[in-house]
Tab-separated table of C-alpha atoms and ligand atoms in Angstrom:
chain	number	residue	atom	x	y	z
A	1	MET	CA	78.031	190.170	175.958
A	2	SER	CA	80.060	191.837	173.270
A	3	GLY	CA	83.187	190.103	172.074
A	4	TYR	CA	81.506	186.798	172.920
A	5	PRO	CA	83.411	184.158	170.977
A	6	GLN	CA	81.214	182.515	168.352
A	7	ILE	CA	83.925	180.130	167.350
A	8	ARG	CA	84.767	177.667	170.051
A	9	PRO	CA	87.329	174.992	169.128
A	10	ARG	CA	86.855	173.606	172.630
A	11	ARG	CA	83.471	172.147	171.553
A	12	LEU	CA	85.395	169.403	169.809
A	13	ARG	CA	87.260	168.567	173.003
A	14	VAL	CA	84.447	168.384	175.542
A	15	ASN	CA	84.405	164.618	175.982
A	16	PRO	CA	86.416	161.530	175.045
A	17	ALA	CA	83.917	160.455	172.364
A	18	VAL	CA	84.145	163.700	170.406
A	19	ARG	CA	87.915	163.832	170.819
A	20	ARG	CA	88.163	160.292	169.502
A	21	MET	CA	85.852	161.041	166.580
A	22	VAL	CA	87.837	164.024	165.328
A	23	ALA	CA	91.311	162.620	165.957
A	24	GLU	CA	93.356	163.243	162.805
A	25	ASN	CA	95.803	160.457	163.518
A	26	ARG	CA	95.678	157.209	165.408
A	27	LEU	CA	98.074	154.369	165.892
A	28	HIS	CA	97.525	150.975	164.375
A	29	ALA	CA	99.467	147.771	164.969
A	30	ALA	CA	99.948	147.184	161.236
A	31	GLU	CA	102.190	150.220	160.866
A	32	LEU	CA	104.480	149.279	163.768
A	33	VAL	CA	107.702	147.340	163.284
A	34	LEU	CA	109.550	145.706	166.176
A	35	PRO	CA	113.366	145.904	166.094
A	36	ALA	CA	114.783	142.737	167.702
A	37	PHE	CA	118.302	141.601	168.633
A	38	VAL	CA	119.456	138.002	168.452
A	39	LYS	CA	122.806	136.861	169.791
A	40	GLU	CA	124.725	133.776	168.782
A	41	GLY	CA	125.205	131.183	171.512
A	42	LEU	CA	122.627	132.434	174.023
A	43	ASP	CA	120.376	129.898	175.764
A	44	GLU	CA	118.311	132.510	177.515
A	45	PRO	CA	117.401	136.058	176.580
A	46	ARG	CA	119.795	138.543	178.157
A	47	PRO	CA	118.603	141.954	179.398
A	48	ILE	CA	120.187	145.089	177.917
A	49	SER	CA	120.888	147.362	180.878
A	50	THR	CA	120.683	150.607	178.904
A	51	MET	CA	117.277	149.602	177.495
A	52	PRO	CA	115.215	148.224	180.374
A	53	GLY	CA	112.626	145.766	179.028
A	54	VAL	CA	114.586	145.008	175.821
A	55	TYR	CA	116.619	141.799	175.436
A	56	GLN	CA	119.258	140.179	173.334
A	57	HIS	CA	117.289	137.148	172.218
A	58	SER	CA	118.354	133.551	171.895
A	59	ARG	CA	117.226	131.962	168.627
A	60	GLU	CA	114.420	130.278	170.516
A	61	SER	CA	113.173	133.380	172.346
A	62	LEU	CA	113.320	135.352	169.092
A	63	ARG	CA	110.956	132.859	167.494
A	64	LYS	CA	108.532	133.415	170.353
A	65	ALA	CA	108.797	137.195	170.082
A	66	ALA	CA	108.124	136.978	166.342
A	67	ALA	CA	105.127	134.698	166.848
A	68	GLU	CA	103.744	137.091	169.460
A	69	ALA	CA	104.265	140.045	167.113
A	70	ALA	CA	102.438	138.244	164.311
A	71	GLY	CA	99.601	137.310	166.670
A	72	LEU	CA	99.173	140.965	167.605
A	73	GLY	CA	99.005	142.042	163.963
A	74	LEU	CA	102.258	144.021	163.887
A	75	GLY	CA	103.489	145.210	160.528
A	76	GLY	CA	106.925	143.671	160.736
A	77	ILE	CA	110.039	142.756	162.634
A	78	MET	CA	113.528	144.193	161.982
A	79	LEU	CA	116.299	141.784	162.930
A	80	PHE	CA	119.797	142.589	164.179
A	81	GLY	CA	122.304	139.758	164.656
A	82	ILE	CA	125.197	139.683	167.113
A	83	PRO	CA	127.893	137.134	166.246
A	84	LEU	CA	130.320	135.660	168.778
A	85	HIS	CA	133.296	136.298	166.517
A	86	LYS	CA	133.925	139.527	164.686
A	87	ASP	CA	136.588	140.282	162.097
A	88	ALA	CA	137.741	143.122	159.865
A	89	ALA	CA	135.509	142.162	156.914
A	90	GLY	CA	132.462	141.297	158.992
A	91	SER	CA	132.442	137.768	157.552
A	92	GLY	CA	129.571	136.646	159.765
A	93	ALA	CA	127.214	138.844	157.766
A	94	THR	CA	127.572	136.829	154.583
A	95	ASP	CA	127.952	133.366	156.152
A	96	PRO	CA	124.730	131.374	155.583
A	97	GLU	CA	125.358	129.852	159.026
A	98	GLY	CA	125.865	133.323	160.535
A	99	ILE	CA	123.514	134.319	163.329
A	100	LEU	CA	121.508	136.902	161.383
A	101	ASN	CA	120.925	134.655	158.374
A	102	GLN	CA	119.902	131.793	160.650
A	103	ALA	CA	117.561	134.033	162.607
A	104	VAL	CA	115.915	135.190	159.374
A	105	GLN	CA	115.295	131.540	158.476
A	106	ASP	CA	113.917	130.785	161.946
A	107	VAL	CA	111.561	133.731	161.898
A	108	ARG	CA	110.319	133.049	158.369
A	109	GLN	CA	109.621	129.475	159.400
A	110	GLU	CA	107.705	130.754	162.391
A	111	VAL	CA	105.617	133.518	160.789
A	112	GLY	CA	105.614	132.796	157.056
A	113	ASP	CA	104.115	135.841	155.332
A	114	GLU	CA	102.072	137.022	158.325
A	115	LEU	CA	104.708	139.578	159.264
A	116	VAL	CA	107.141	141.497	157.080
A	117	VAL	CA	110.489	139.974	158.020
A	118	MET	CA	113.221	142.611	157.714
A	119	ALA	CA	116.922	142.565	158.478
A	120	ASP	CA	119.434	145.318	159.112
A	121	LEU	CA	121.861	145.283	156.209
A	122	CYS	CA	125.054	146.678	157.695
A	123	LEU	CA	128.423	145.387	158.832
A	124	ASP	CA	128.847	147.143	162.172
A	125	GLU	CA	127.501	144.264	164.242
A	126	PHE	CA	129.957	141.940	162.491
A	127	THR	CA	133.188	143.950	162.297
A	128	ASP	CA	135.843	143.916	165.028
A	129	HIS	CA	136.433	147.655	164.521
A	130	GLY	CA	132.698	148.366	164.756
A	131	HIS	CA	132.398	150.465	161.593
A	132	CYS	CA	129.570	149.991	159.098
A	133	GLY	CA	131.956	149.054	156.304
A	134	VAL	CA	135.397	147.684	155.541
A	135	LEU	CA	138.433	149.903	156.060
A	136	THR	CA	141.271	151.138	153.870
A	137	PRO	CA	144.824	150.452	155.096
A	138	GLU	CA	144.732	153.989	156.543
A	139	GLY	CA	141.631	153.171	158.580
A	140	ALA	CA	139.012	155.132	156.610
A	141	VAL	CA	135.713	153.471	155.671
A	142	ASP	CA	136.126	152.311	152.068
A	143	ASN	CA	132.860	153.152	150.296
A	144	ASP	CA	133.134	151.028	147.163
A	145	ALA	CA	134.700	147.965	148.774
A	146	THR	CA	131.852	148.108	151.297
A	147	LEU	CA	129.254	148.138	148.503
A	148	GLN	CA	130.447	144.710	147.393
A	149	ARG	CA	130.040	143.401	150.950
A	150	TYR	CA	126.521	144.883	151.140
A	151	ALA	CA	125.604	143.279	147.801
A	152	ASP	CA	126.759	139.886	149.099
A	153	MET	CA	124.983	140.400	152.408
A	154	GLY	CA	121.742	141.300	150.627
A	155	VAL	CA	121.898	138.071	148.637
A	156	ALA	CA	122.680	136.015	151.784
A	157	LEU	CA	119.686	137.542	153.565
A	158	ALA	CA	117.453	136.934	150.559
A	159	GLU	CA	118.571	133.306	150.413
A	160	ALA	CA	117.673	133.020	154.095
A	161	GLY	CA	114.161	134.228	153.258
A	162	VAL	CA	114.076	137.914	154.183
A	163	HIS	CA	111.180	139.976	152.789
A	164	THR	CA	112.865	143.365	153.168
A	165	VAL	CA	116.445	144.472	153.695
A	166	GLY	CA	117.316	147.691	155.508
A	167	PRO	CA	120.662	149.056	154.299
A	168	SER	CA	121.689	151.317	157.179
A	169	GLY	CA	125.374	152.017	156.592
A	170	MET	CA	124.999	155.311	154.678
A	171	MET	CA	127.489	154.334	151.957
A	172	ASP	CA	126.977	156.199	148.676
A	173	GLY	CA	125.311	153.963	146.111
A	174	GLN	CA	124.289	151.274	148.610
A	175	VAL	CA	120.688	150.968	147.437
A	176	ALA	CA	121.679	150.577	143.773
A	177	ALA	CA	124.351	148.014	144.657
A	178	VAL	CA	121.976	145.919	146.755
A	179	ARG	CA	119.140	146.204	144.225
A	180	ALA	CA	121.377	145.061	141.354
A	181	ALA	CA	122.708	142.121	143.374
A	182	LEU	CA	119.221	140.997	144.401
A	183	ASP	CA	117.852	141.283	140.863
A	184	GLY	CA	120.877	139.480	139.465
A	185	ARG	CA	120.071	136.500	141.666
A	186	GLY	CA	116.341	136.399	140.981
A	187	PHE	CA	115.250	138.174	144.169
A	188	GLN	CA	113.152	140.853	142.445
A	189	ASP	CA	110.482	140.601	145.145
A	190	VAL	CA	112.778	141.381	148.062
A	191	SER	CA	112.128	145.019	148.928
A	192	ILE	CA	114.488	147.698	150.215
A	193	LEU	CA	113.764	149.898	153.198
A	194	ALA	CA	116.532	152.454	152.790
A	195	TYR	CA	117.832	154.349	155.787
A	196	GLY	CA	117.806	157.493	153.685
A	197	ALA	CA	118.304	160.235	156.181
A	198	LYS	CA	120.342	158.730	158.976
A	199	TYR	CA	121.967	161.174	161.323
A	200	ALA	CA	125.145	160.845	163.384
A	201	SER	CA	123.225	160.874	166.638
A	202	ALA	CA	124.060	160.695	170.326
A	203	PHE	CA	120.763	158.858	170.750
A	204	TYR	CA	122.237	155.612	169.374
A	205	GLY	CA	124.168	155.257	172.643
A	206	PRO	CA	122.186	152.372	174.191
A	207	PHE	CA	122.231	150.442	170.883
A	208	ARG	CA	125.982	150.035	171.258
A	209	GLU	CA	125.407	147.811	174.281
A	210	ALA	CA	122.521	146.046	172.551
A	211	VAL	CA	124.816	144.811	169.762
A	212	ASP	CA	128.057	144.494	171.800
A	213	SER	CA	129.577	147.138	169.524
A	214	SER	CA	133.325	147.548	169.494
A	215	LEU	CA	133.256	150.982	167.851
A	216	LYS	CA	135.832	153.525	168.909
A	217	GLY	CA	135.439	156.940	167.397
A	218	ASP	CA	132.332	157.972	165.530
A	219	ARG	CA	130.436	157.643	162.250
A	220	ARG	CA	130.507	161.263	161.126
A	221	THR	CA	132.214	160.585	157.808
A	222	TYR	CA	129.168	158.626	156.656
A	223	GLN	CA	126.167	159.482	158.827
A	224	GLN	CA	124.653	162.931	158.426
A	225	ASP	CA	125.236	166.141	160.308
A	226	PRO	CA	122.259	166.916	162.614
A	227	ALA	CA	122.389	170.493	161.306
A	228	ASN	CA	121.203	169.476	157.839
A	229	GLY	CA	117.613	169.024	156.687
A	230	ALA	CA	117.870	169.625	152.941
A	231	GLU	CA	120.756	167.178	152.771
A	232	GLY	CA	118.502	164.508	154.253
A	233	LEU	CA	116.015	165.080	151.449
A	234	ARG	CA	118.790	164.861	148.846
A	235	GLU	CA	119.922	161.553	150.342
A	236	MET	CA	116.375	160.192	150.194
A	237	GLU	CA	115.941	161.390	146.610
A	238	LEU	CA	119.058	159.445	145.638
A	239	ASP	CA	117.822	156.327	147.427
A	240	ILE	CA	114.502	156.504	145.616
A	241	ALA	CA	116.263	156.953	142.267
A	242	GLU	CA	118.419	153.922	143.102
A	243	GLY	CA	115.352	151.778	143.722
A	244	ALA	CA	114.348	152.138	147.387
A	245	ASP	CA	110.795	150.926	148.056
A	246	LEU	CA	110.487	152.768	151.363
A	247	VAL	CA	112.753	155.410	152.868
A	248	MET	CA	113.455	155.932	156.528
A	249	VAL	CA	114.359	158.871	158.721
A	250	LYS	CA	116.361	158.063	161.816
A	251	PRO	CA	116.287	159.000	164.680
A	252	ALA	CA	112.643	160.068	164.739
A	253	MET	CA	111.852	162.622	167.411
A	254	SER	CA	114.717	165.035	166.820
A	255	TYR	CA	114.041	164.907	163.064
A	256	LEU	CA	110.264	165.293	162.789
A	257	ASP	CA	110.795	168.183	160.368
A	258	VAL	CA	112.715	165.896	158.018
A	259	ILE	CA	109.939	163.278	158.217
A	260	ALA	CA	107.321	165.934	157.418
A	261	ARG	CA	109.239	167.322	154.456
A	262	ALA	CA	109.851	163.819	153.088
A	263	ALA	CA	106.177	162.878	153.454
A	264	ASP	CA	105.177	166.033	151.558
A	265	ARG	CA	107.681	165.546	148.820
A	266	PHE	CA	107.869	161.825	148.061
A	267	GLY	CA	105.106	159.491	146.974
A	268	ILE	CA	106.533	156.410	148.636
A	269	PRO	CA	106.000	155.217	152.209
A	270	ILE	CA	108.121	157.045	154.764
A	271	ALA	CA	109.353	155.081	157.761
A	272	ALA	CA	110.804	156.496	160.966
A	273	TYR	CA	112.870	154.767	163.625
A	274	GLN	CA	112.300	155.620	167.281
A	275	ILE	CA	115.783	154.563	168.328
A	276	SER	CA	117.420	153.159	171.438
A	277	GLY	CA	118.168	156.516	173.069
A	278	GLU	CA	114.625	157.762	172.534
A	279	TYR	CA	113.384	154.599	174.226
A	280	ALA	CA	115.931	154.926	177.036
A	281	MET	CA	114.951	158.545	177.765
A	282	ILE	CA	111.296	157.658	178.169
A	283	GLU	CA	112.128	154.666	180.360
A	284	ALA	CA	114.555	156.596	182.559
A	285	ALA	CA	112.210	159.535	183.117
A	286	ALA	CA	109.268	157.220	183.771
A	287	ALA	CA	111.297	155.107	186.214
A	288	ASN	CA	111.986	158.280	188.174
A	289	GLY	CA	108.311	159.185	188.212
A	290	TRP	CA	109.004	162.306	186.144
A	291	ILE	CA	106.626	161.486	183.273
A	292	ASP	CA	103.649	159.212	182.764
A	293	ARG	CA	105.127	156.265	180.882
A	294	GLU	CA	102.144	155.100	178.814
A	295	GLN	CA	101.084	158.620	177.866
A	296	ALA	CA	104.627	159.531	176.863
A	297	ILE	CA	104.951	156.420	174.690
A	298	HIS	CA	101.651	157.093	172.978
A	299	GLU	CA	102.369	160.787	172.458
A	300	SER	CA	105.848	160.134	171.072
A	301	LEU	CA	104.541	157.640	168.513
A	302	LEU	CA	101.575	159.793	167.593
A	303	SER	CA	103.931	162.729	166.930
A	304	ILE	CA	105.942	160.615	164.515
A	305	ARG	CA	102.719	159.524	162.812
A	306	ARG	CA	101.467	163.133	162.661
A	307	ALA	CA	104.744	164.269	161.089
A	308	GLY	CA	103.949	161.908	158.224
A	309	ALA	CA	105.613	158.548	158.849
A	310	SER	CA	103.431	155.682	157.711
A	311	VAL	CA	105.687	152.991	159.190
A	312	ILE	CA	107.255	153.301	162.653
A	313	LEU	CA	110.058	151.170	164.023
A	314	THR	CA	109.834	151.163	167.798
A	315	TYR	CA	110.933	148.965	170.691
A	316	TYR	CA	107.429	149.565	172.056
A	317	ALA	CA	105.718	147.893	169.071
A	318	THR	CA	104.491	144.761	170.847
A	319	GLU	CA	103.418	146.564	173.993
A	320	VAL	CA	101.527	149.237	172.075
A	321	ALA	CA	99.837	146.704	169.790
A	322	ALA	CA	98.653	144.793	172.852
A	323	ALA	CA	97.372	147.993	174.467
A	324	LEU	CA	95.506	148.990	171.293
A	325	ARG	CA	93.607	145.686	171.499
A	326	SER	CA	92.407	146.052	175.045
B	401	PBG	C1	123.593	150.252	162.081
B	401	PBG	C2	122.437	150.649	162.927
B	401	PBG	C3	122.444	151.397	164.113
B	401	PBG	C4	121.113	151.445	164.557
B	401	PBG	C5	120.353	150.741	163.659
B	401	PBG	N1	121.177	150.270	162.633
B	401	PBG	C6	123.577	151.959	164.884
B	401	PBG	C7	124.372	153.077	164.331
B	401	PBG	O1	124.217	153.484	163.193
B	401	PBG	O2	125.224	153.587	165.076
B	401	PBG	C8	120.648	152.155	165.794
B	401	PBG	C9	119.319	151.713	166.325
B	401	PBG	C10	119.040	152.251	167.690
B	401	PBG	O3	119.812	153.045	168.248
B	401	PBG	O4	117.984	151.887	168.233
B	401	PBG	N2	123.700	148.844	161.995
């Protein structure tokens, strides 16, 4: 037959063994990080309705979740604290007895160095106005006054035993401020996972319930415009120059191009955060029978990996690590 195709890519797809052998990317537990919420004063974990299967932990249930994550060989855990009392300065963030600092201590006690223990370094969970920083009398987010709060929060987290802090507030100069504060107090070994390209995204919606956020308005004066890719790279470049050890793109799925460009350009590990709304979309569609849940989870994470992220924060971390074992 003329025109008979000599080249047949389908040969490498004919059975599961050959497909597995030539797979360019695969998931591994060690590159997954579990974001976890812990709320002051809870005796029992409390379900988050917008994120079915995800809970606000009590201190005790968080310890168990961390131990389980370590047992499954996860890369790390990223902690978010929810205080009972919030105020304008977000005082709970720098209080050694504050919920996040206590949770960091608990988790370190539980897992030692088996898991990278990370904490969100931001004020929005602690402020009564819900913004990521402190405000000017006119109500704008005050960049430089916020840097001082971040520096103090970084030191408080380091004193509690954190391995890695994740400054996520998108203030200019935040990585340099936190790095200088940590070094000044002898915490040279505490690393910084900088939320470099963090977009003002509708997909954070469910997170607001997860952290009992009191935010009115939006974060567009500090988080990035979804229209901008090059700006994301500039932000990451600055973070690296200021001393970031890893840089993160967030959200993940709507910004795979930014992940890919960052992975091509920078020689440091790129992390990506599959956020609350990405999780909620998969859960909602699966609950309706519109997509296959497990396949969709796997495909979404593999896409982020393929784009070039070497570390993935996902609410599915524990479940996927367990599935990879079986
Ligand atoms: C800020 C922070 C947010 C998330 C992580 N860190 C919320 C925001 O910036 O609005 C979102 C995570 C998610 O949606 O899963 N502390």
